[in-house]
Amino acid sequence: MTDKIPVTVITGYLGAGKTTLLNRILTEQHGRRYAVIVNEFGEIGIDNDLVVGADEEVFEMNNGCICCTVRGDLIRIIEGLMRRRGKFDAIIVETTGLADPAPVAQTFFVDADVKDAARLDAVVTLADAKWLAARLKDAPEAKTQIAFADVVILNKTDLVTPAELEEVEARIRGINPYATLHRAVKADVPLKAVLERNAFDLDRILQIEPNFLTAEEHAHDHEHQLHAHGHHDHEHHDHDHDHHEPGHACGPDCGHDHHDHDHHHHDHHDHDNHGHLKAIHDAEMQSISIRHKGDLDPERFIPWLNELVQQEGPDILRCKGIVALKNEPRRFVFQGVHMILDGDLQREWKDDEPRESRLVFIGRKLKEDVIRGGFEKIAS
Ligand SMILES: Nc1nc2c(ncn2[C@@H]2O[C@H](COP(=O)(O)OP(=O)(O)OP(=O)(O)O)[C@@H](O)[C@H]2O)c(=O)[nH]1
């Protein structure tokens, strides 16, 4: 998968600073060539005029329906880009402020051609430090975008007090404890914090996990701050094979046809940083993580996972896991977006590596008893 073109998806609510970040990427001397896909909501591509830098190729998709048509367009555009391979090193997709990132992320799982050529590198969500708290109340998409993120850029920190900043970070942590979080003014983050993160590279995530766990214990000292439901872990990542099907994935009001094939692939993250690990628990969005020492029976685990995402998929935004299966020297790695699931056997467990499974589910109103209870049954 190393020769696949990395794709960074930039999302964030209206006005959060996506274009500002993109302009930074397109003007900074980074020695990389990026192909940019701007997914503009509405008739006229205003953003296109704002994007500077003639060196890069700017593609624009104008489509009225963000949720439904994005995926088709994205596939077509990525396929077109692939014919110009060699002209660029990476792809950046900027989504409109209202977009549900799910269909965009799913593109990298479900379309076989896209999957062969490109890999989702990370979902980067811009959050407006001043307005995020309000949007979390009135705009479900804002919360979804945070939940999906591998990297959160908390932008416009110049507009809030330190106390407000702490508060908004805690809100973000309560929704998504797994994303790497960076504070920014005018999206001034080092580009390496955003691009070519390999956020879905499981090994990389495991490497940083020790810090994550330490920090987490720390978080437990604060009483009113709970760490989003699960504890530990996260991670994950990619490949094919699969069990499972198609499905569907968007929100209830989306009428798409997601029937496209199986396979899918994609996602995820990192940890956190700054030492700001506390979280204000979100009543609606949570994450649940499960850790299990010892091997799982594939004949029980795989059907359980498939069934779970079929049943709870509308509420499960993302899931991922590394699993130790009985009589299997390799690690089974899965990831999913709503009901679309992708899993594969990857490298072997190392000698000094405990055969331990870790699973993470991030979503809305997750039924913790169903998820944990079901897992305990198949793990026993
Ligand atoms: N004070 C302040 N303003 C900022 C910062 N970052 C961006 N802005 C301003 O906020 C406005 C919106 O920024 P954009 O980058 O266009 O945001 P966007 O997310 O692309 O917006 P849409 O394309 O409308 O969704 C612009 O006027 C920016 O100059 C920041 O850190 N602080």
mmCIF file of C-alpha atoms and ligand atoms in Angstrom:
data_model
loop_
_atom_site.group_PDB
_atom_site.id
_atom_site.type_symbol
_atom_site.label_atom_id
_atom_site.label_comp_id
_atom_site.label_asym_id
_atom_site.label_seq_id
_atom_site.Cartn_x
_atom_site.Cartn_y
_atom_site.Cartn_z
ATOM 1 C CA MET A 1 0.000 0.000 0.000
ATOM 2 C CA THR A 2 2.936 2.283 0.084
ATOM 3 C CA ASP A 3 2.636 3.180 -3.537
ATOM 4 C CA LYS A 4 -0.920 4.267 -3.096
ATOM 5 C CA ILE A 5 -1.477 7.978 -3.231
ATOM 6 C CA PRO A 6 -2.257 9.356 0.224
ATOM 7 C CA VAL A 7 -5.484 11.288 0.482
ATOM 8 C CA THR A 8 -6.145 13.867 3.172
ATOM 9 C CA VAL A 9 -9.752 14.840 3.730
ATOM 10 C CA ILE A 10 -10.185 18.290 5.229
ATOM 11 C CA THR A 11 -13.493 18.931 6.855
ATOM 12 C CA GLY A 12 -14.913 21.402 9.339
ATOM 13 C CA TYR A 13 -17.925 23.583 9.776
ATOM 14 C CA LEU A 14 -18.572 26.674 7.687
ATOM 15 C CA GLY A 15 -15.991 29.325 8.342
ATOM 16 C CA ALA A 16 -13.781 27.197 10.574
ATOM 17 C CA GLY A 17 -10.707 27.838 8.453
ATOM 18 C CA LYS A 18 -10.549 25.117 5.816
ATOM 19 C CA THR A 19 -9.687 27.478 2.998
ATOM 20 C CA THR A 20 -7.123 29.188 5.199
ATOM 21 C CA LEU A 21 -5.439 25.828 5.790
ATOM 22 C CA LEU A 22 -5.613 24.913 2.153
ATOM 23 C CA ASN A 23 -4.023 28.177 1.140
ATOM 24 C CA ARG A 24 -1.276 27.537 3.612
ATOM 25 C CA ILE A 25 -0.667 24.159 2.086
ATOM 26 C CA LEU A 26 -0.661 25.566 -1.403
ATOM 27 C CA THR A 27 1.738 28.393 -0.660
ATOM 28 C CA GLU A 28 4.225 26.844 1.717
ATOM 29 C CA GLN A 29 7.463 25.492 0.285
ATOM 30 C CA HIS A 30 7.090 21.867 1.091
ATOM 31 C CA GLY A 31 8.494 20.334 -2.013
ATOM 32 C CA ARG A 32 5.428 18.209 -2.525
ATOM 33 C CA ARG A 33 2.896 18.391 -5.294
ATOM 34 C CA TYR A 34 -0.669 18.225 -4.152
ATOM 35 C CA ALA A 35 -3.727 17.724 -6.268
ATOM 36 C CA VAL A 36 -6.602 19.466 -4.604
ATOM 37 C CA ILE A 37 -10.238 18.580 -4.914
ATOM 38 C CA VAL A 38 -12.566 21.235 -3.624
ATOM 39 C CA ASN A 39 -16.007 19.975 -2.949
ATOM 40 C CA GLU A 40 -18.037 23.098 -2.970
ATOM 41 C CA PHE A 41 -21.559 23.317 -1.754
ATOM 42 C CA GLY A 42 -23.765 25.397 -3.959
ATOM 43 C CA GLU A 43 -23.737 26.562 -7.490
ATOM 44 C CA ILE A 44 -20.740 28.689 -7.666
ATOM 45 C CA GLY A 45 -17.357 27.665 -6.567
ATOM 46 C CA ILE A 46 -16.427 30.615 -4.512
ATOM 47 C CA ASP A 47 -13.678 28.756 -2.800
ATOM 48 C CA ASN A 48 -11.973 28.172 -6.043
ATOM 49 C CA ASP A 49 -11.249 31.846 -6.382
ATOM 50 C CA LEU A 50 -9.819 31.948 -2.941
ATOM 51 C CA VAL A 51 -7.454 29.130 -3.441
ATOM 52 C CA VAL A 52 -4.114 30.464 -4.452
ATOM 53 C CA GLY A 53 -1.160 28.858 -6.060
ATOM 54 C CA ALA A 54 -1.003 28.063 -9.682
ATOM 55 C CA ASP A 55 1.444 25.247 -9.328
ATOM 56 C CA GLU A 56 -1.099 22.899 -8.042
ATOM 57 C CA GLU A 57 -3.919 21.581 -10.035
ATOM 58 C CA VAL A 58 -7.208 22.591 -8.593
ATOM 59 C CA PHE A 59 -10.216 20.523 -9.364
ATOM 60 C CA GLU A 60 -13.549 21.582 -8.318
ATOM 61 C CA MET A 61 -16.714 19.712 -7.888
ATOM 62 C CA ASN A 62 -19.877 21.700 -7.977
ATOM 63 C CA ASN A 63 -22.791 19.750 -6.878
ATOM 64 C CA GLY A 64 -25.857 20.676 -5.074
ATOM 65 C CA CYS A 65 -26.268 17.614 -2.983
ATOM 66 C CA ILE A 66 -23.383 17.171 -0.726
ATOM 67 C CA CYS A 67 -24.204 13.848 0.652
ATOM 68 C CA CYS A 68 -25.501 12.063 -2.366
ATOM 69 C CA THR A 69 -23.427 13.173 -5.233
ATOM 70 C CA VAL A 70 -20.145 13.596 -3.580
ATOM 71 C CA ARG A 71 -19.147 10.065 -3.809
ATOM 72 C CA GLY A 72 -19.833 9.614 -7.472
ATOM 73 C CA ASP A 73 -17.994 12.761 -8.295
ATOM 74 C CA LEU A 74 -15.150 11.943 -6.066
ATOM 75 C CA ILE A 75 -14.661 8.570 -7.662
ATOM 76 C CA ARG A 76 -14.718 10.085 -11.124
ATOM 77 C CA ILE A 77 -12.297 12.800 -10.196
ATOM 78 C CA ILE A 78 -9.900 10.492 -8.435
ATOM 79 C CA GLU A 79 -9.952 8.164 -11.396
ATOM 80 C CA GLY A 80 -9.179 11.109 -13.647
ATOM 81 C CA LEU A 81 -6.332 12.081 -11.389
ATOM 82 C CA MET A 82 -4.907 8.610 -11.491
ATOM 83 C CA ARG A 83 -4.408 8.986 -15.208
ATOM 84 C CA ARG A 84 -2.028 11.786 -14.371
ATOM 85 C CA ARG A 85 -0.105 9.844 -11.831
ATOM 86 C CA GLY A 86 3.389 11.031 -11.397
ATOM 87 C CA LYS A 87 2.308 14.646 -11.547
ATOM 88 C CA PHE A 88 1.470 14.853 -7.898
ATOM 89 C CA ASP A 89 2.386 13.163 -4.660
ATOM 90 C CA ALA A 90 -0.782 13.395 -2.694
ATOM 91 C CA ILE A 91 -4.418 14.377 -2.916
ATOM 92 C CA ILE A 92 -6.278 16.760 -0.655
ATOM 93 C CA VAL A 93 -10.051 16.789 -0.603
ATOM 94 C CA GLU A 94 -11.672 19.819 0.952
ATOM 95 C CA THR A 95 -15.261 19.132 1.798
ATOM 96 C CA THR A 96 -17.917 21.692 2.170
ATOM 97 C CA GLY A 97 -18.702 22.919 5.629
ATOM 98 C CA LEU A 98 -21.930 21.009 5.754
ATOM 99 C CA ALA A 99 -20.712 17.705 4.534
ATOM 100 C CA ASP A 100 -21.051 14.542 6.449
ATOM 101 C CA PRO A 101 -17.581 13.073 6.067
ATOM 102 C CA ALA A 102 -18.910 9.522 5.912
ATOM 103 C CA PRO A 103 -19.564 9.275 2.175
ATOM 104 C CA VAL A 104 -16.191 10.799 1.442
ATOM 105 C CA ALA A 105 -14.408 8.383 3.759
ATOM 106 C CA GLN A 106 -16.386 5.479 2.349
ATOM 107 C CA THR A 107 -15.205 6.243 -1.132
ATOM 108 C CA PHE A 108 -11.869 4.866 -0.108
ATOM 109 C CA PHE A 109 -13.410 1.631 1.056
ATOM 110 C CA VAL A 110 -16.037 0.840 -1.464
ATOM 111 C CA ASP A 111 -14.787 1.664 -4.885
ATOM 112 C CA ALA A 112 -12.353 -0.978 -6.020
ATOM 113 C CA ASP A 113 -10.453 1.231 -8.452
ATOM 114 C CA VAL A 114 -10.138 4.047 -5.995
ATOM 115 C CA LYS A 115 -9.084 1.635 -3.343
ATOM 116 C CA ASP A 116 -6.342 0.253 -5.497
ATOM 117 C CA ALA A 117 -4.943 3.653 -6.321
ATOM 118 C CA ALA A 118 -5.389 5.753 -3.234
ATOM 119 C CA ARG A 119 -5.509 5.394 0.478
ATOM 120 C CA LEU A 120 -7.160 7.613 2.993
ATOM 121 C CA ASP A 121 -4.346 9.136 4.955
ATOM 122 C CA ALA A 122 -6.284 11.104 7.523
ATOM 123 C CA VAL A 123 -9.471 13.028 8.126
ATOM 124 C CA VAL A 124 -8.492 16.482 9.346
ATOM 125 C CA THR A 125 -11.228 18.518 10.994
ATOM 126 C CA LEU A 126 -10.979 22.267 11.455
ATOM 127 C CA ALA A 127 -12.843 23.496 14.499
ATOM 128 C CA ASP A 128 -13.565 27.126 15.280
ATOM 129 C CA ALA A 129 -12.505 27.745 18.875
ATOM 130 C CA LYS A 130 -15.042 30.524 19.260
ATOM 131 C CA TRP A 131 -18.060 28.910 17.693
ATOM 132 C CA LEU A 132 -17.612 25.203 18.012
ATOM 133 C CA ALA A 133 -19.447 24.938 21.316
ATOM 134 C CA ALA A 134 -22.505 26.626 19.821
ATOM 135 C CA ARG A 135 -22.389 24.492 16.687
ATOM 136 C CA LEU A 136 -22.159 21.347 18.750
ATOM 137 C CA LYS A 137 -25.542 22.320 20.142
ATOM 138 C CA ASP A 138 -27.326 23.215 16.975
ATOM 139 C CA ALA A 139 -25.514 21.457 14.146
ATOM 140 C CA PRO A 140 -25.215 17.694 14.165
ATOM 141 C CA GLU A 141 -22.709 17.806 11.320
ATOM 142 C CA ALA A 142 -20.273 19.719 13.477
ATOM 143 C CA LYS A 143 -20.238 16.923 15.990
ATOM 144 C CA THR A 144 -20.008 14.274 13.325
ATOM 145 C CA GLN A 145 -16.983 15.969 11.826
ATOM 146 C CA ILE A 146 -15.219 15.957 15.184
ATOM 147 C CA ALA A 147 -16.116 12.324 15.750
ATOM 148 C CA PHE A 148 -14.647 11.378 12.393
ATOM 149 C CA ALA A 149 -11.393 13.206 12.807
ATOM 150 C CA ASP A 150 -7.955 11.703 12.980
ATOM 151 C CA VAL A 151 -6.561 15.179 13.466
ATOM 152 C CA VAL A 152 -8.465 18.142 14.910
ATOM 153 C CA ILE A 153 -7.143 21.646 14.320
ATOM 154 C CA LEU A 154 -8.647 23.927 16.901
ATOM 155 C CA ASN A 155 -8.409 27.148 14.970
ATOM 156 C CA LYS A 156 -9.093 30.797 15.828
ATOM 157 C CA THR A 157 -7.640 30.410 19.271
ATOM 158 C CA ASP A 158 -6.905 34.139 19.167
ATOM 159 C CA LEU A 159 -10.602 34.806 19.631
ATOM 160 C CA VAL A 160 -11.068 33.034 22.942
ATOM 161 C CA THR A 161 -9.717 33.189 26.487
ATOM 162 C CA PRO A 162 -7.495 30.400 27.841
ATOM 163 C CA ALA A 163 -10.398 29.157 29.933
ATOM 164 C CA GLU A 164 -12.696 29.012 26.919
ATOM 165 C CA LEU A 165 -10.024 27.187 25.032
ATOM 166 C CA GLU A 166 -9.696 24.550 27.737
ATOM 167 C CA GLU A 167 -13.422 24.133 27.725
ATOM 168 C CA VAL A 168 -13.700 23.662 24.001
ATOM 169 C CA GLU A 169 -10.830 21.183 24.012
ATOM 170 C CA ALA A 170 -12.561 19.198 26.683
ATOM 171 C CA ARG A 171 -15.703 19.149 24.564
ATOM 172 C CA ILE A 172 -13.715 17.814 21.630
ATOM 173 C CA ARG A 173 -12.075 15.178 23.810
ATOM 174 C CA GLY A 174 -15.483 14.117 25.048
ATOM 175 C CA ILE A 175 -16.571 13.403 21.508
ATOM 176 C CA ASN A 176 -13.342 12.000 20.169
ATOM 177 C CA PRO A 177 -10.543 11.120 22.547
ATOM 178 C CA TYR A 178 -8.502 9.521 19.797
ATOM 179 C CA ALA A 179 -7.802 12.381 17.456
ATOM 180 C CA THR A 180 -4.582 14.352 17.621
ATOM 181 C CA LEU A 181 -5.434 17.914 18.575
ATOM 182 C CA HIS A 182 -3.549 21.047 17.572
ATOM 183 C CA ARG A 183 -4.299 24.606 18.582
ATOM 184 C CA ALA A 184 -3.941 27.132 15.799
ATOM 185 C CA VAL A 185 -4.330 30.701 14.668
ATOM 186 C CA LYS A 186 -5.049 31.009 10.962
ATOM 187 C CA ALA A 187 -4.496 27.286 10.703
ATOM 188 C CA ASP A 188 -0.797 27.746 11.443
ATOM 189 C CA VAL A 189 0.046 24.157 12.127
ATOM 190 C CA PRO A 190 3.149 22.490 10.772
ATOM 191 C CA LEU A 191 2.076 20.756 7.610
ATOM 192 C CA LYS A 192 3.439 17.496 8.812
ATOM 193 C CA ALA A 193 0.802 17.607 11.506
ATOM 194 C CA VAL A 194 -1.807 17.445 8.805
ATOM 195 C CA LEU A 195 -0.436 15.787 5.722
ATOM 196 C CA GLU A 196 0.899 12.334 5.117
ATOM 197 C CA ARG A 197 0.155 11.351 8.629
ATOM 198 C CA ASN A 198 -0.500 7.769 7.886
ATOM 199 C CA ALA A 199 -3.160 8.095 10.462
ATOM 200 C CA PHE A 200 -4.384 4.726 9.506
ATOM 201 C CA ASP A 201 -1.139 3.065 10.049
ATOM 202 C CA LEU A 202 -1.788 0.884 12.961
ATOM 203 C CA ASP A 203 1.769 0.415 13.987
ATOM 204 C CA ARG A 204 2.300 4.063 14.188
ATOM 205 C CA ILE A 205 -0.646 4.471 16.429
ATOM 206 C CA LEU A 206 0.493 1.695 18.644
ATOM 207 C CA GLN A 207 3.800 3.389 19.010
ATOM 208 C CA ILE A 208 2.257 6.448 20.483
ATOM 209 C CA GLU A 209 -0.145 4.627 22.633
ATOM 210 C CA PRO A 210 2.005 4.418 25.710
ATOM 211 C CA ASN A 211 1.737 8.162 26.100
ATOM 212 C CA PHE A 212 -1.881 8.043 25.505
ATOM 213 C CA LEU A 213 -2.425 5.599 28.280
ATOM 214 C CA THR A 214 -0.310 7.497 30.719
ATOM 215 C CA ALA A 215 -2.091 10.658 29.972
ATOM 216 C CA GLU A 216 -5.312 8.954 30.412
ATOM 217 C CA GLU A 217 -4.655 7.835 33.871
ATOM 218 C CA HIS A 218 -3.874 11.325 34.594
ATOM 219 C CA ALA A 219 -7.200 12.411 33.280
ATOM 220 C CA HIS A 220 -8.874 10.220 35.754
ATOM 221 C CA ASP A 221 -7.691 12.431 38.490
ATOM 222 C CA HIS A 222 -9.978 15.154 37.453
ATOM 223 C CA GLU A 223 -13.250 14.423 38.719
ATOM 224 C CA HIS A 224 -15.707 16.202 36.679
ATOM 225 C CA GLN A 225 -14.058 15.219 33.565
ATOM 226 C CA LEU A 226 -14.597 11.871 32.348
ATOM 227 C CA HIS A 227 -12.842 10.384 29.646
ATOM 228 C CA ALA A 228 -15.221 9.389 27.069
ATOM 229 C CA HIS A 229 -16.387 6.046 27.940
ATOM 230 C CA GLY A 230 -13.845 3.746 26.912
ATOM 231 C CA HIS A 231 -10.557 3.815 28.019
ATOM 232 C CA HIS A 232 -7.523 3.077 26.394
ATOM 233 C CA ASP A 233 -6.875 2.434 23.008
ATOM 234 C CA HIS A 234 -7.500 3.176 19.609
ATOM 235 C CA GLU A 235 -6.042 2.765 16.452
ATOM 236 C CA HIS A 236 -6.203 0.938 13.432
ATOM 237 C CA HIS A 237 -6.289 0.371 9.914
ATOM 238 C CA ASP A 238 -6.530 -1.021 6.607
ATOM 239 C CA HIS A 239 -6.897 -3.357 3.781
ATOM 240 C CA ASP A 240 -8.940 -5.547 1.967
ATOM 241 C CA HIS A 241 -10.633 -8.600 2.115
ATOM 242 C CA ASP A 242 -13.510 -8.442 3.828
ATOM 243 C CA HIS A 243 -16.210 -9.607 5.083
ATOM 244 C CA HIS A 244 -18.929 -7.751 4.384
ATOM 245 C CA GLU A 245 -20.865 -5.859 2.479
ATOM 246 C CA PRO A 246 -21.978 -2.896 1.302
ATOM 247 C CA GLY A 247 -24.226 -1.353 3.136
ATOM 248 C CA HIS A 248 -24.946 2.018 3.416
ATOM 249 C CA ALA A 249 -23.831 4.581 5.295
ATOM 250 C CA CYS A 250 -25.059 7.892 5.323
ATOM 251 C CA GLY A 251 -27.448 9.563 7.555
ATOM 252 C CA PRO A 252 -31.085 8.721 7.641
ATOM 253 C CA ASP A 253 -32.027 11.362 5.213
ATOM 254 C CA CYS A 254 -29.614 10.459 2.629
ATOM 255 C CA GLY A 255 -30.977 8.611 -0.193
ATOM 256 C CA HIS A 256 -28.006 7.280 -1.853
ATOM 257 C CA ASP A 257 -27.302 4.189 -3.364
ATOM 258 C CA HIS A 258 -24.636 2.815 -1.587
ATOM 259 C CA HIS A 259 -24.775 -0.363 -3.042
ATOM 260 C CA ASP A 260 -21.633 -0.539 -4.426
ATOM 261 C CA HIS A 261 -19.502 -3.323 -3.607
ATOM 262 C CA ASP A 262 -17.759 -4.368 -0.677
ATOM 263 C CA HIS A 263 -14.487 -3.612 0.296
ATOM 264 C CA HIS A 264 -13.656 -0.544 1.685
ATOM 265 C CA HIS A 265 -11.041 0.587 3.704
ATOM 266 C CA HIS A 266 -9.765 3.244 5.631
ATOM 267 C CA ASP A 267 -9.112 4.979 8.634
ATOM 268 C CA HIS A 268 -7.719 6.478 11.589
ATOM 269 C CA HIS A 269 -5.898 8.001 14.268
ATOM 270 C CA ASP A 270 -3.739 9.075 16.845
ATOM 271 C CA HIS A 271 -3.753 10.235 20.216
ATOM 272 C CA ASP A 272 -3.571 13.305 21.765
ATOM 273 C CA ASN A 273 -1.339 15.674 23.075
ATOM 274 C CA HIS A 274 -0.650 18.721 24.803
ATOM 275 C CA GLY A 275 -1.469 17.016 27.925
ATOM 276 C CA HIS A 276 -4.975 18.205 27.652
ATOM 277 C CA LEU A 277 -6.627 14.974 27.948
ATOM 278 C CA LYS A 278 -9.579 15.621 29.959
ATOM 279 C CA ALA A 279 -12.891 15.332 28.327
ATOM 280 C CA ILE A 280 -16.332 16.657 28.897
ATOM 281 C CA HIS A 281 -18.563 13.773 28.246
ATOM 282 C CA ASP A 282 -20.923 14.274 25.360
ATOM 283 C CA ALA A 283 -24.422 13.028 25.922
ATOM 284 C CA GLU A 284 -24.885 12.096 22.334
ATOM 285 C CA MET A 285 -21.558 11.061 20.896
ATOM 286 C CA GLN A 286 -19.295 8.616 22.581
ATOM 287 C CA SER A 287 -16.503 6.226 22.017
ATOM 288 C CA ILE A 288 -16.245 2.797 23.455
ATOM 289 C CA SER A 289 -13.023 0.910 23.514
ATOM 290 C CA ILE A 290 -12.503 -2.692 24.357
ATOM 291 C CA ARG A 291 -9.303 -4.466 25.174
ATOM 292 C CA HIS A 292 -9.041 -8.200 25.483
ATOM 293 C CA LYS A 293 -6.039 -10.326 26.299
ATOM 294 C CA GLY A 294 -5.777 -13.640 24.557
ATOM 295 C CA ASP A 295 -7.169 -15.017 21.342
ATOM 296 C CA LEU A 296 -10.668 -14.713 19.978
ATOM 297 C CA ASP A 297 -12.465 -17.411 18.045
ATOM 298 C CA PRO A 298 -12.909 -16.137 14.466
ATOM 299 C CA GLU A 299 -16.073 -18.155 14.051
ATOM 300 C CA ARG A 300 -17.635 -16.191 16.826
ATOM 301 C CA PHE A 301 -15.891 -12.861 16.531
ATOM 302 C CA ILE A 302 -16.388 -12.184 12.813
ATOM 303 C CA PRO A 303 -20.131 -12.925 12.730
ATOM 304 C CA TRP A 304 -20.586 -10.858 15.877
ATOM 305 C CA LEU A 305 -18.776 -7.886 14.351
ATOM 306 C CA ASN A 306 -20.679 -8.148 11.087
ATOM 307 C CA GLU A 307 -23.954 -8.340 12.842
ATOM 308 C CA LEU A 308 -23.125 -5.501 15.159
ATOM 309 C CA VAL A 309 -22.309 -3.098 12.368
ATOM 310 C CA GLN A 310 -25.369 -4.150 10.438
ATOM 311 C CA GLN A 311 -27.587 -3.457 13.391
ATOM 312 C CA GLU A 312 -25.900 -0.504 14.962
ATOM 313 C CA GLY A 313 -24.207 0.867 11.842
ATOM 314 C CA PRO A 314 -26.336 3.968 11.539
ATOM 315 C CA ASP A 315 -25.072 4.997 14.968
ATOM 316 C CA ILE A 316 -21.518 3.759 14.651
ATOM 317 C CA LEU A 317 -19.612 6.406 12.772
ATOM 318 C CA ARG A 318 -16.274 4.689 12.844
ATOM 319 C CA CYS A 319 -14.930 1.500 14.219
ATOM 320 C CA LYS A 320 -11.542 -0.094 14.096
ATOM 321 C CA GLY A 321 -9.607 -2.786 15.728
ATOM 322 C CA ILE A 322 -6.666 -5.123 15.849
ATOM 323 C CA VAL A 323 -7.604 -8.615 16.790
ATOM 324 C CA ALA A 324 -5.734 -11.751 17.856
ATOM 325 C CA LEU A 325 -7.516 -14.711 16.304
ATOM 326 C CA LYS A 326 -7.062 -18.259 17.413
ATOM 327 C CA ASN A 327 -4.495 -20.259 15.424
ATOM 328 C CA GLU A 328 -3.596 -17.222 13.392
ATOM 329 C CA PRO A 329 -0.067 -15.852 13.552
ATOM 330 C CA ARG A 330 -1.103 -12.630 11.832
ATOM 331 C CA ARG A 331 -2.992 -9.717 13.254
ATOM 332 C CA PHE A 332 -6.511 -9.242 11.967
ATOM 333 C CA VAL A 333 -7.168 -5.566 11.415
ATOM 334 C CA PHE A 334 -10.528 -4.065 10.643
ATOM 335 C CA GLN A 335 -12.048 -0.688 10.231
ATOM 336 C CA GLY A 336 -15.397 0.607 9.237
ATOM 337 C CA VAL A 337 -17.587 3.585 8.505
ATOM 338 C CA HIS A 338 -21.169 3.016 9.524
ATOM 339 C CA MET A 339 -22.173 -0.354 8.108
ATOM 340 C CA ILE A 340 -19.291 -0.726 5.745
ATOM 341 C CA LEU A 341 -16.604 -2.856 7.187
ATOM 342 C CA ASP A 342 -13.202 -3.841 5.939
ATOM 343 C CA GLY A 343 -10.873 -6.296 7.502
ATOM 344 C CA ASP A 344 -7.717 -8.132 6.640
ATOM 345 C CA LEU A 345 -4.948 -10.233 8.048
ATOM 346 C CA GLN A 346 -1.821 -8.176 8.250
ATOM 347 C CA ARG A 347 1.620 -8.698 9.665
ATOM 348 C CA GLU A 348 2.451 -11.339 12.211
ATOM 349 C CA TRP A 349 2.345 -10.633 15.898
ATOM 350 C CA LYS A 350 5.854 -10.033 17.116
ATOM 351 C CA ASP A 351 7.383 -12.278 19.731
ATOM 352 C CA ASP A 352 7.485 -9.608 22.326
ATOM 353 C CA GLU A 353 4.034 -8.316 21.531
ATOM 354 C CA PRO A 354 1.173 -9.518 23.688
ATOM 355 C CA ARG A 355 -1.625 -11.104 21.695
ATOM 356 C CA GLU A 356 -4.192 -8.613 22.729
ATOM 357 C CA SER A 357 -7.216 -7.351 20.837
ATOM 358 C CA ARG A 358 -8.279 -3.737 20.871
ATOM 359 C CA LEU A 359 -11.462 -2.408 19.389
ATOM 360 C CA VAL A 360 -12.823 1.106 19.220
ATOM 361 C CA PHE A 361 -16.294 2.299 18.282
ATOM 362 C CA ILE A 362 -17.125 5.974 17.915
ATOM 363 C CA GLY A 363 -20.699 7.007 17.380
ATOM 364 C CA ARG A 364 -23.954 8.523 18.453
ATOM 365 C CA LYS A 365 -25.822 7.134 21.379
ATOM 366 C CA LEU A 366 -23.912 3.925 21.208
ATOM 367 C CA LYS A 367 -25.456 1.075 23.112
ATOM 368 C CA GLU A 368 -22.616 0.285 25.392
ATOM 369 C CA ASP A 369 -24.333 -2.676 26.985
ATOM 370 C CA VAL A 370 -25.047 -4.203 23.579
ATOM 371 C CA ILE A 371 -21.495 -3.685 22.351
ATOM 372 C CA ARG A 372 -19.657 -4.723 25.483
ATOM 373 C CA GLY A 373 -22.145 -7.413 26.421
ATOM 374 C CA GLY A 374 -22.022 -8.937 22.952
ATOM 375 C CA PHE A 375 -18.267 -8.881 22.928
ATOM 376 C CA GLU A 376 -17.988 -10.488 26.321
ATOM 377 C CA LYS A 377 -20.217 -13.282 25.151
ATOM 378 C CA ILE A 378 -18.140 -14.117 22.126
ATOM 379 C CA ALA A 379 -14.876 -13.636 23.997
ATOM 380 C CA SER A 380 -15.733 -15.937 26.836
HETATM 381 N N1 LIG B 1 -9.488 35.650 14.012
HETATM 382 C C1 LIG B 1 -9.224 34.606 13.223
HETATM 383 N N2 LIG B 1 -9.796 34.533 11.998
HETATM 384 C C2 LIG B 1 -9.499 33.477 11.229
HETATM 385 C C3 LIG B 1 -8.612 32.453 11.660
HETATM 386 N N3 LIG B 1 -8.528 31.517 10.680
HETATM 387 C C4 LIG B 1 -9.319 31.927 9.678
HETATM 388 N N4 LIG B 1 -9.904 33.116 10.006
HETATM 389 C C5 LIG B 1 -10.863 33.874 9.187
HETATM 390 O O1 LIG B 1 -12.124 33.217 9.238
HETATM 391 C C6 LIG B 1 -12.804 33.341 7.992
HETATM 392 C C7 LIG B 1 -13.197 31.969 7.453
HETATM 393 O O2 LIG B 1 -12.028 31.251 7.117
HETATM 394 P P1 LIG B 1 -12.004 30.218 5.914
HETATM 395 O O3 LIG B 1 -10.646 29.646 5.842
HETATM 396 O O4 LIG B 1 -12.568 30.821 4.676
HETATM 397 O O5 LIG B 1 -13.021 29.151 6.460
HETATM 398 P P2 LIG B 1 -13.668 27.924 5.678
HETATM 399 O O6 LIG B 1 -13.799 26.844 6.675
HETATM 400 O O7 LIG B 1 -12.932 27.651 4.437
HETATM 401 O O8 LIG B 1 -15.081 28.525 5.347
HETATM 402 P P3 LIG B 1 -16.180 27.926 4.318
HETATM 403 O O9 LIG B 1 -15.453 27.669 3.037
HETATM 404 O O10 LIG B 1 -17.153 29.043 4.239
HETATM 405 O O11 LIG B 1 -16.723 26.736 4.954
HETATM 406 C C8 LIG B 1 -11.869 34.114 7.076
HETATM 407 O O12 LIG B 1 -12.246 35.447 7.109
HETATM 408 C C9 LIG B 1 -10.498 33.916 7.736
HETATM 409 O O13 LIG B 1 -9.621 34.982 7.456
HETATM 410 C C10 LIG B 1 -8.027 32.567 12.969
HETATM 411 O O14 LIG B 1 -7.281 31.712 13.457
HETATM 412 N N5 LIG B 1 -8.393 33.660 13.696
#
